[in-house]
GROMACS .gro file of C-alpha atoms in nm:
model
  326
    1UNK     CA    1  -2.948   0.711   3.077
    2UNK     CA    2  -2.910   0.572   2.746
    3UNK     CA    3  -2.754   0.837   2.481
    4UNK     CA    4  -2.898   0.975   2.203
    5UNK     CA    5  -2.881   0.816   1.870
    6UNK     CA    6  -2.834   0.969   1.546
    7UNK     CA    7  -3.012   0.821   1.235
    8UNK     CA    8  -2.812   0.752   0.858
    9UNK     CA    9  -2.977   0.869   0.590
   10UNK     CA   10  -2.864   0.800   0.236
   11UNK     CA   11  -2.753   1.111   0.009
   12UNK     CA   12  -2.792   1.081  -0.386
   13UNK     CA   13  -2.471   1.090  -0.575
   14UNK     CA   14  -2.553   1.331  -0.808
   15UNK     CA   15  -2.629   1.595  -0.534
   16UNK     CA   16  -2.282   1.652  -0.470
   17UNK     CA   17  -2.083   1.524  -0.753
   18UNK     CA   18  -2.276   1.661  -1.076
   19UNK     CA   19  -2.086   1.480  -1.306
   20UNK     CA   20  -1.790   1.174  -1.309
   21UNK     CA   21  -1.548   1.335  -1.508
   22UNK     CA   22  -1.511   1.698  -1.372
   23UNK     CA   23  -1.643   1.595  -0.977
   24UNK     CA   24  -1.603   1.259  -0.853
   25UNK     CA   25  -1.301   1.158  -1.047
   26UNK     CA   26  -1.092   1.494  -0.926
   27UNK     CA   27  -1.241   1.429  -0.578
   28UNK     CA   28  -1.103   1.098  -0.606
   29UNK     CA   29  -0.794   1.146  -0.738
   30UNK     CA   30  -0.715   1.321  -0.390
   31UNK     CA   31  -0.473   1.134  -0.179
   32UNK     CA   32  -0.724   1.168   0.116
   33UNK     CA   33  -1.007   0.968  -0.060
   34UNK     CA   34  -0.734   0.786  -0.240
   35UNK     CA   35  -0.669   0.663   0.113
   36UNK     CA   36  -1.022   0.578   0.188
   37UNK     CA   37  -1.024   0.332  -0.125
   38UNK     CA   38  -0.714   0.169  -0.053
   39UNK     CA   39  -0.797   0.102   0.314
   40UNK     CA   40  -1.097  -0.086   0.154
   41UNK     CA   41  -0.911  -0.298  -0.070
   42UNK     CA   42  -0.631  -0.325   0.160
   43UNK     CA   43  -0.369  -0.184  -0.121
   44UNK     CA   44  -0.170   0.202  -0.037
   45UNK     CA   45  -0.239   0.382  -0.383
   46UNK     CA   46   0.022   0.662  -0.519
   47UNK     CA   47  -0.186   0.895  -0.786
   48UNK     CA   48   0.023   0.870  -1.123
   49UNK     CA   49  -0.225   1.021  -1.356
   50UNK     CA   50  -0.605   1.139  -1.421
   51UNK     CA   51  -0.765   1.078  -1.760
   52UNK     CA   52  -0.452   0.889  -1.876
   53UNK     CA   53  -0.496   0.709  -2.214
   54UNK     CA   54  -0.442   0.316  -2.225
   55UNK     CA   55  -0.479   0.194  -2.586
   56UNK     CA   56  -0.786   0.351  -2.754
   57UNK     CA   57  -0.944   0.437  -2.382
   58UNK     CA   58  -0.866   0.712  -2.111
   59UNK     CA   59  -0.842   0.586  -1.793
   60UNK     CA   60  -0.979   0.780  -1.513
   61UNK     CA   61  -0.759   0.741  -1.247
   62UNK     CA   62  -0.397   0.525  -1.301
   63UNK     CA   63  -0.229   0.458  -0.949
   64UNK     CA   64   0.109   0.253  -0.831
   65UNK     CA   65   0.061   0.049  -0.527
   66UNK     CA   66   0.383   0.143  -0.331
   67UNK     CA   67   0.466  -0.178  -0.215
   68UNK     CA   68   0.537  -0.351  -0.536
   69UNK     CA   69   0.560  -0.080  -0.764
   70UNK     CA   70   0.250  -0.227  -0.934
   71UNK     CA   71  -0.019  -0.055  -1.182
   72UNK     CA   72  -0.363  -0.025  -1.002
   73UNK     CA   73  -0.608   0.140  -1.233
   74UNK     CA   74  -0.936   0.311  -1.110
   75UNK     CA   75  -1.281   0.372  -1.366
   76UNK     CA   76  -1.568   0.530  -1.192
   77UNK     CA   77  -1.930   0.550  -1.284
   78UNK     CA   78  -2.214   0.715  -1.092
   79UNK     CA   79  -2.474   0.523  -1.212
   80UNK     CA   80  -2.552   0.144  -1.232
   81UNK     CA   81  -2.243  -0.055  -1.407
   82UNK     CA   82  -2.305  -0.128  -1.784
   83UNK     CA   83  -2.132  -0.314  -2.070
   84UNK     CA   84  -1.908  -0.052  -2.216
   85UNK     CA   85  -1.725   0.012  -1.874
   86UNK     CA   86  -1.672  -0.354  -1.860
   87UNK     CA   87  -1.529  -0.395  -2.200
   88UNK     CA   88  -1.322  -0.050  -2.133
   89UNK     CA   89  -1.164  -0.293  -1.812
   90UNK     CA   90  -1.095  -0.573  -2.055
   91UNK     CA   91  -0.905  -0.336  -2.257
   92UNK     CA   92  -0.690  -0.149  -1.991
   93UNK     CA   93  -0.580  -0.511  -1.823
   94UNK     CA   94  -0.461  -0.615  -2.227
   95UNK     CA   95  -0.262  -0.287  -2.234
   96UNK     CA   96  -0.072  -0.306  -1.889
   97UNK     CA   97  -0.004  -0.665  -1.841
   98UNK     CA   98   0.042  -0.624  -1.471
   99UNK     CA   99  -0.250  -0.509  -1.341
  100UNK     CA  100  -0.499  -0.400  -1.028
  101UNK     CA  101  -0.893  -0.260  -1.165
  102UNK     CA  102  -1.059  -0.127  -0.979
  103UNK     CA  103  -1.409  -0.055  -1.104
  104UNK     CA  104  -1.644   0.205  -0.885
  105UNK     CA  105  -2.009   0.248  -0.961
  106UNK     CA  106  -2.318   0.348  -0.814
  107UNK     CA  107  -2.471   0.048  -0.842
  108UNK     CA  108  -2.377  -0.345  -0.959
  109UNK     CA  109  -2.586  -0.553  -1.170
  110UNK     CA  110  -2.574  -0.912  -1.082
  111UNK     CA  111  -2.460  -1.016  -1.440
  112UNK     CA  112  -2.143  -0.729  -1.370
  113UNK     CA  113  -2.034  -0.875  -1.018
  114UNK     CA  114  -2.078  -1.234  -1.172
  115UNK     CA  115  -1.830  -1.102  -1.474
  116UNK     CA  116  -1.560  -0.960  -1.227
  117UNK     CA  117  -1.580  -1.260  -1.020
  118UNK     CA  118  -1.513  -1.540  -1.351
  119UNK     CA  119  -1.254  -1.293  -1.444
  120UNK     CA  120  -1.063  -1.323  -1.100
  121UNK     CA  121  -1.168  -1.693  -1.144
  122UNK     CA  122  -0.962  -1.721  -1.484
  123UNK     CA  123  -0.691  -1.502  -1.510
  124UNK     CA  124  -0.338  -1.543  -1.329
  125UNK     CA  125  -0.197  -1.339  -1.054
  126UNK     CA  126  -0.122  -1.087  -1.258
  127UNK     CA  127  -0.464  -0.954  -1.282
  128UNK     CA  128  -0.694  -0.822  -1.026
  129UNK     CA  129  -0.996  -0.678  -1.034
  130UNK     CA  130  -1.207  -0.521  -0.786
  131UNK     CA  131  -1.600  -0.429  -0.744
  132UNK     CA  132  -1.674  -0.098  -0.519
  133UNK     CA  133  -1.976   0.054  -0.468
  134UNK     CA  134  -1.972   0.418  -0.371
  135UNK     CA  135  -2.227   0.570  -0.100
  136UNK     CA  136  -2.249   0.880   0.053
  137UNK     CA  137  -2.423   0.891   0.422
  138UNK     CA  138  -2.518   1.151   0.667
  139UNK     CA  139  -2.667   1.161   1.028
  140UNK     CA  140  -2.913   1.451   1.048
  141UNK     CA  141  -2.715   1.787   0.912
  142UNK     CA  142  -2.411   1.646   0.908
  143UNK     CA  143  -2.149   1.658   0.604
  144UNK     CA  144  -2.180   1.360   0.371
  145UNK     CA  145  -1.962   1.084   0.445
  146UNK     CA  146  -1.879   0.844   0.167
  147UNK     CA  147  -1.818   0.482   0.175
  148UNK     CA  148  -1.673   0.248  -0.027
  149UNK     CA  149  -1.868  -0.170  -0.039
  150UNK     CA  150  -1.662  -0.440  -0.186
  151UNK     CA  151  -1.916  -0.564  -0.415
  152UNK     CA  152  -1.630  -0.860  -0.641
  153UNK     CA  153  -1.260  -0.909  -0.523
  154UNK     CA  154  -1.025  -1.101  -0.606
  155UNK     CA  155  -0.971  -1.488  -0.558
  156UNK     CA  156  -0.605  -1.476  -0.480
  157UNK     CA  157  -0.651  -1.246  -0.158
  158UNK     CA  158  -0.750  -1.585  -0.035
  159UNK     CA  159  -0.554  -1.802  -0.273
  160UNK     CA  160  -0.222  -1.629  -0.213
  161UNK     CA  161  -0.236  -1.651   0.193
  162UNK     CA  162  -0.347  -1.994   0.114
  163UNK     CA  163  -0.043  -2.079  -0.092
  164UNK     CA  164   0.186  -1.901   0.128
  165UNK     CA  165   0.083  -2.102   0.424
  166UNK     CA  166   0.140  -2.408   0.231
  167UNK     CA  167   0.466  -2.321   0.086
  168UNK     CA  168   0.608  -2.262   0.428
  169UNK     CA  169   0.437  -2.565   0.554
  170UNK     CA  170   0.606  -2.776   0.257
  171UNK     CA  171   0.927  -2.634   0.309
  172UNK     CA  172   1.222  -2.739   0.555
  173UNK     CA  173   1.277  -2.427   0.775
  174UNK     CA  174   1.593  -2.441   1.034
  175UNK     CA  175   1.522  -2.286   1.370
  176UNK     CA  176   1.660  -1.970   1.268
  177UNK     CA  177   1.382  -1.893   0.939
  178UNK     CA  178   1.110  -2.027   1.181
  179UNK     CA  179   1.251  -1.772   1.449
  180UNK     CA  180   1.262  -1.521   1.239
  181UNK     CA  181   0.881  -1.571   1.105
  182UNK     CA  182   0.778  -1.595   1.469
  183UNK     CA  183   1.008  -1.276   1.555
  184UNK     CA  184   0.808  -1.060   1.265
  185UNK     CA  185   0.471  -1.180   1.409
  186UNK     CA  186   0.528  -1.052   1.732
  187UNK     CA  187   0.662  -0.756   1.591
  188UNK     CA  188   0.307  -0.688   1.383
  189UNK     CA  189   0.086  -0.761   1.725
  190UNK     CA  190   0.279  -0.495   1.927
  191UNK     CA  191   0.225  -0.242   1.619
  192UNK     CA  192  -0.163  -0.329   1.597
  193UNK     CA  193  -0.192  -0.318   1.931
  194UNK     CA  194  -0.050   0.024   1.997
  195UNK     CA  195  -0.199   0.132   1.685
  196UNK     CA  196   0.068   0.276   1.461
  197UNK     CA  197  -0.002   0.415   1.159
  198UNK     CA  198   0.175   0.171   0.912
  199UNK     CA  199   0.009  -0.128   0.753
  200UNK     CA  200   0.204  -0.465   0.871
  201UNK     CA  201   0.265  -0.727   0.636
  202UNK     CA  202   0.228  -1.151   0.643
  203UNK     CA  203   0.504  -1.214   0.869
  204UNK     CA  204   0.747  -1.454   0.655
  205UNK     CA  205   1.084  -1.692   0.718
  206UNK     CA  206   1.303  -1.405   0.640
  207UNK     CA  207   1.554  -1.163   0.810
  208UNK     CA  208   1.406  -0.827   0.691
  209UNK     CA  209   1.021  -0.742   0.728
  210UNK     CA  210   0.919  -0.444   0.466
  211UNK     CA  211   0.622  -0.154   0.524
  212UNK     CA  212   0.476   0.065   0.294
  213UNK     CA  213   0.592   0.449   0.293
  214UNK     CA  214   0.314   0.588   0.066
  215UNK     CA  215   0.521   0.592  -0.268
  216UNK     CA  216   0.673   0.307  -0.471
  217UNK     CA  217   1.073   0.293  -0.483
  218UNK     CA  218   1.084   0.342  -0.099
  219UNK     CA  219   1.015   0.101   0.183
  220UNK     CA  220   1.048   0.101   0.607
  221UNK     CA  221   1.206  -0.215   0.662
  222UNK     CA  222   1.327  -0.399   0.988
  223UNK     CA  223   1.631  -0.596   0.962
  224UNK     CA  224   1.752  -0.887   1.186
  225UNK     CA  225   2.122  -1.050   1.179
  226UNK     CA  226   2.171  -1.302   1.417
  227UNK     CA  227   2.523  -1.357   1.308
  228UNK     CA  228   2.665  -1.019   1.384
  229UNK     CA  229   2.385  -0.959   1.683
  230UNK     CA  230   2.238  -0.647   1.533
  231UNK     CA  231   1.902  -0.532   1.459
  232UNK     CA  232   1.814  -0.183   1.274
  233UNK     CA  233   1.525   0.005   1.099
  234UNK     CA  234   1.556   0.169   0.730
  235UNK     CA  235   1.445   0.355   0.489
  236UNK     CA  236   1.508   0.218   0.175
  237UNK     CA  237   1.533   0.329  -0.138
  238UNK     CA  238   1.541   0.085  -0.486
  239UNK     CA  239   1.542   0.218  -0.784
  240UNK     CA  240   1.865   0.280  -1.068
  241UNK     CA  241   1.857   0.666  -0.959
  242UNK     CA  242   1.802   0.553  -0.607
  243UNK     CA  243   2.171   0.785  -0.511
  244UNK     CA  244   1.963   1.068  -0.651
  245UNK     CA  245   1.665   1.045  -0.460
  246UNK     CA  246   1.900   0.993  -0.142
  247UNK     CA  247   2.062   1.328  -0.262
  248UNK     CA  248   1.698   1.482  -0.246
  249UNK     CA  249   1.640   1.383   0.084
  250UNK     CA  250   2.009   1.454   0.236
  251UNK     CA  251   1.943   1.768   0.150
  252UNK     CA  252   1.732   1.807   0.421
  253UNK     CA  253   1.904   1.590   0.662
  254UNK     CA  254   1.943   1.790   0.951
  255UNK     CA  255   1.530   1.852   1.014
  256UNK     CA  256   1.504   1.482   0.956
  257UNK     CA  257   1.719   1.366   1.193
  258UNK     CA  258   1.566   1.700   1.466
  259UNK     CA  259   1.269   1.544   1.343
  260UNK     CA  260   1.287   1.177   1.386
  261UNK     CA  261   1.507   1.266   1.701
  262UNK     CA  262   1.779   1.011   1.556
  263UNK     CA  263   2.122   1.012   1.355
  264UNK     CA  264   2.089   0.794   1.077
  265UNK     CA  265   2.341   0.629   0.901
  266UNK     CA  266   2.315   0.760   0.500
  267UNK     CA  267   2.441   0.487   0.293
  268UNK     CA  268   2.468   0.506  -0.095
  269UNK     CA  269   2.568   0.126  -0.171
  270UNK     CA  270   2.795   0.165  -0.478
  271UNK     CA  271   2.721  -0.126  -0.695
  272UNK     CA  272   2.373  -0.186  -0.603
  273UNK     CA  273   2.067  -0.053  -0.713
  274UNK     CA  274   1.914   0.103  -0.412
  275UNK     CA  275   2.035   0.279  -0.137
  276UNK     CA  276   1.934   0.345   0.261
  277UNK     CA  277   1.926   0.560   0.528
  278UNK     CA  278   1.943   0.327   0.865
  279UNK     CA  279   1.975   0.321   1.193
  280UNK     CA  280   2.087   0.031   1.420
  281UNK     CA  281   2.124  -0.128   1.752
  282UNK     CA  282   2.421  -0.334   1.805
  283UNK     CA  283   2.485  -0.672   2.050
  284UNK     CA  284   2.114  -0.729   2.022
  285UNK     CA  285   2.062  -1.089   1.942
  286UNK     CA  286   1.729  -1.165   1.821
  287UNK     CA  287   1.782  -1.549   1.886
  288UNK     CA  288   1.710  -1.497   2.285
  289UNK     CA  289   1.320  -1.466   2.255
  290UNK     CA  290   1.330  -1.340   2.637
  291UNK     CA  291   1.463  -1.007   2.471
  292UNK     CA  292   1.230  -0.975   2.213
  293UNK     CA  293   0.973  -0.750   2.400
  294UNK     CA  294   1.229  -0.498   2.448
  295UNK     CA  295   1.375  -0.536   2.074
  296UNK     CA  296   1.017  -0.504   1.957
  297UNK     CA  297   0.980  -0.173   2.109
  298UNK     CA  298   1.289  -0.064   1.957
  299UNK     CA  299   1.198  -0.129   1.644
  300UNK     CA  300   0.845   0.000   1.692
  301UNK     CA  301   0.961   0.342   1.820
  302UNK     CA  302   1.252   0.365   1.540
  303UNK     CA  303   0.955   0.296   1.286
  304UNK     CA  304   0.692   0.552   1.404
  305UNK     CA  305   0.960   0.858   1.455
  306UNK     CA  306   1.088   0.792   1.049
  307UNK     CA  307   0.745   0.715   0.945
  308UNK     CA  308   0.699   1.080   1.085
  309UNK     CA  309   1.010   1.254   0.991
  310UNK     CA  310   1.005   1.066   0.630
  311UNK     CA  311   0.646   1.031   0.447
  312UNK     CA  312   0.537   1.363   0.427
  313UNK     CA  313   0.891   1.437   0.248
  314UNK     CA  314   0.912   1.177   0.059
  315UNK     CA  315   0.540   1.243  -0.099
  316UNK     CA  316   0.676   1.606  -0.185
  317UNK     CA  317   0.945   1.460  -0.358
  318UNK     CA  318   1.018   1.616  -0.707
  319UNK     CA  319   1.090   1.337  -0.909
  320UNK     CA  320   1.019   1.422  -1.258
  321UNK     CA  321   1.348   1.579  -1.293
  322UNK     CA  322   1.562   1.273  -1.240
  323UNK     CA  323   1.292   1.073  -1.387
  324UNK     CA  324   1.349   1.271  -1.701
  325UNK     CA  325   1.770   1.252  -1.738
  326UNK     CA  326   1.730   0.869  -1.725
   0.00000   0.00000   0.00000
C-alpha cells in the first residue's frame, strides 16, 4: 500500500510574528533558530547582542561565528526588501570592518539580490553578505515550521575552496603534510558517516584539525605528532584570559571527566595565550595508514564524549566578569 501523504501549505508571516522588532527578531535571537540559520549558511552563530547600535543604526541581531571569532550581523524584515535596509547594510559593514550580513526578508526584489551579489562581487574577503528568505510551512494542523532560502551568497564560498585547492596544488608538500591532509579526510568521512554532531572542516596539510564548540575562544581540535608517535583530542581555549576561563571550567572538573568518562590532562601553558584541556594516546603513529581506522575511531569517540561533557558548559559560561577586569 502506498502511505499517506501530507500536503504543505504556506503560513503568512504576520500570523505568527506581528511585528519584526518585538516577535521575529527575539524569536530569532534564540540559539535554537539561531541554529537553523547557521546550518543554512553553513556558519555556527554565538548571540552577542539584540538591537545593538553600529554607527547611527541599531542592528537587530550582532553574532560571533565561533570558529574565527568573526562579526556576523543579522537585519530582518517581514516584508519585501527595500532601499533603506540595504543602505542600513552598507553602513554596518563600514562600521565593523570584518564582517558577515546577513539580510532576512520576506521577500527579494530582483534589483536587491542583484545588489548583494555585485557587492560579494567587489568587496574583499573581509566582507560577506548573505540573502535569506524566511518561510513558514505546515502540513495540515501541524505547528508552523520555518525555513530559511538562500536567495545571494557569497562569491568566496566558492572562491576560497577554489584558492585553497590551488594553493596546495602550487605548493611542494613532503609525504608527511600530504599524509596528514589525507589522515584529516578520512577522519571527516568516518564522522559524517556515523553522524556526529560536530561540523568537520576542509581537511588541510597540517598536524592539528580544529571543530567548532558553539562559542568563539574555544575549539575541539585533533592533534597528530608523528615524531613522538602520539595522537590526542582537546579542548582548547585562546584568548589572553584563557587561564581564567580554564579556572571556570576546572571548577567543575570532576562531572566533566564522570561525564565525558575520561581524565583529561588540564594544561595552563604559561607563556602562551591559550590554554587546553587534552587527552592523548601514546605509541600511535599516524604514519602507518593500516592503523588509521582504529586511530580514527579514537579520535571520533574522544570527540563526541567532550563535545557532550563540554558545550553545554561552556555556553553557560559567565564571562562578563573576566571580560570586565581586562
Amino acid at each position: 500500500m502506498t502511505p499517506a501523504l501530507g500536503t504543505l501549505h504556506k503560513v503568512d508571516l504576520r500570523t505568527i510574528w506581528l511585528s519584526e522588532s518585538s516577535d521575529f527578531t527575539p524569536w530569532l535571537a534564540k540559539a535554537e533558530n539561531l541554529s537553523i540559520l547557521g546550518e543554512t549558511i553553513g556558519i555556527e552563530l554565538e548571540l552577542e547582542a539584540q538591537e545593538k547600535y553600529v554607527g547611527p543604526f541599531r542592528a537587530d541581531i550582532l553574532c560571533k561565528d565561533s570558529d574565527n571569532d568573526s562579526w556576523v550581523l543579522i537585519e530582518n524584515q517581514l516584508e519585501r526588501t527595500d532601499h533603506n535596509h540595504l543602505g542600513q547594510l552598507l553602513t554596518y559593514a563600514a562600521g565593523l570592518q570584518t564582517v558577515t550580513i546577513v539580510w532576512v526578508a520576506a521577500k527579494f526584489t530582483e534589483e536587491h539580490r542583484a545588489a548583494l551579489d555585485w557587492l560579494n562581487e567587489i568587496t574583499n574577503s573581509r566582507f560577506r553578505f548573505f540573502g535569506l528568505e524566511v518561510e513558514l510551512w505546515r502540513i495540515a494542523d501541524s505547528m508552523p515550521a520555518p525555513r530559511f532560502n538562500v536567495i545571494s551568497k557569497p562569491n568566496d564560498w566558492t572562491r576560497s575552496v577554489e584558492r585553497a585547492a590551488s594553493q596546495i596544488d602550487s605548493e611542494v608538500l613532503s609525504e608527511t603534510k600530504l599524509q596528514q591532509q589525507r589522515y584529516w579526510q578520512g577522519l571527516n568521512q568516518l564522522l559524517e558517516e556515523q553522524g556526529v554532531p560536530l561540523r568537520t572542516r576542509t581537511a588541510r596539510p597540517q598536524h592539528w584539525h580544529n571543530f567548532s564548540i558553539g562559542r568563539s575562544k574555544f575549539k575541539l581540535c585533533t592533534k597528530v605528532n608523528s615524531q613522538a608517535h602520539v595522537i590526542g583530542c582537546e579542548l582548547f581555549i585562546s584568548h589572553v584570559r584563557a587561564n581564567d576561563y580554564l579556572e571556570l571550567l576546572r571548577a567543575d572538573r570532576d562531572a566533566i571527566e564522570a561525564d565525558a568518562g575520561l581524565t583529561f590532562d588540564w594544561q595552563e601553558l604559561p607563556g602562551r595565550i591559550g590554554t587546553r584541556i587534552e587527552i592523548a594516546r601514546e605509541n600511535t603513529d599516524f604514519t602507518r595508514e593500516s592503523e588509521w581506522p582504529e586511530q580514527h575511531a579514537w579520535l571520533a569517540d574522544k570527540l563526541v564524549r567532550m563535545n557532550k561533557a563540554f558545550r553545554h558548559r561552556i555556553a553557560a559560561l559567565d564571562l562578563d566578569e573576566i571580560e570586565a577586569a581586562r
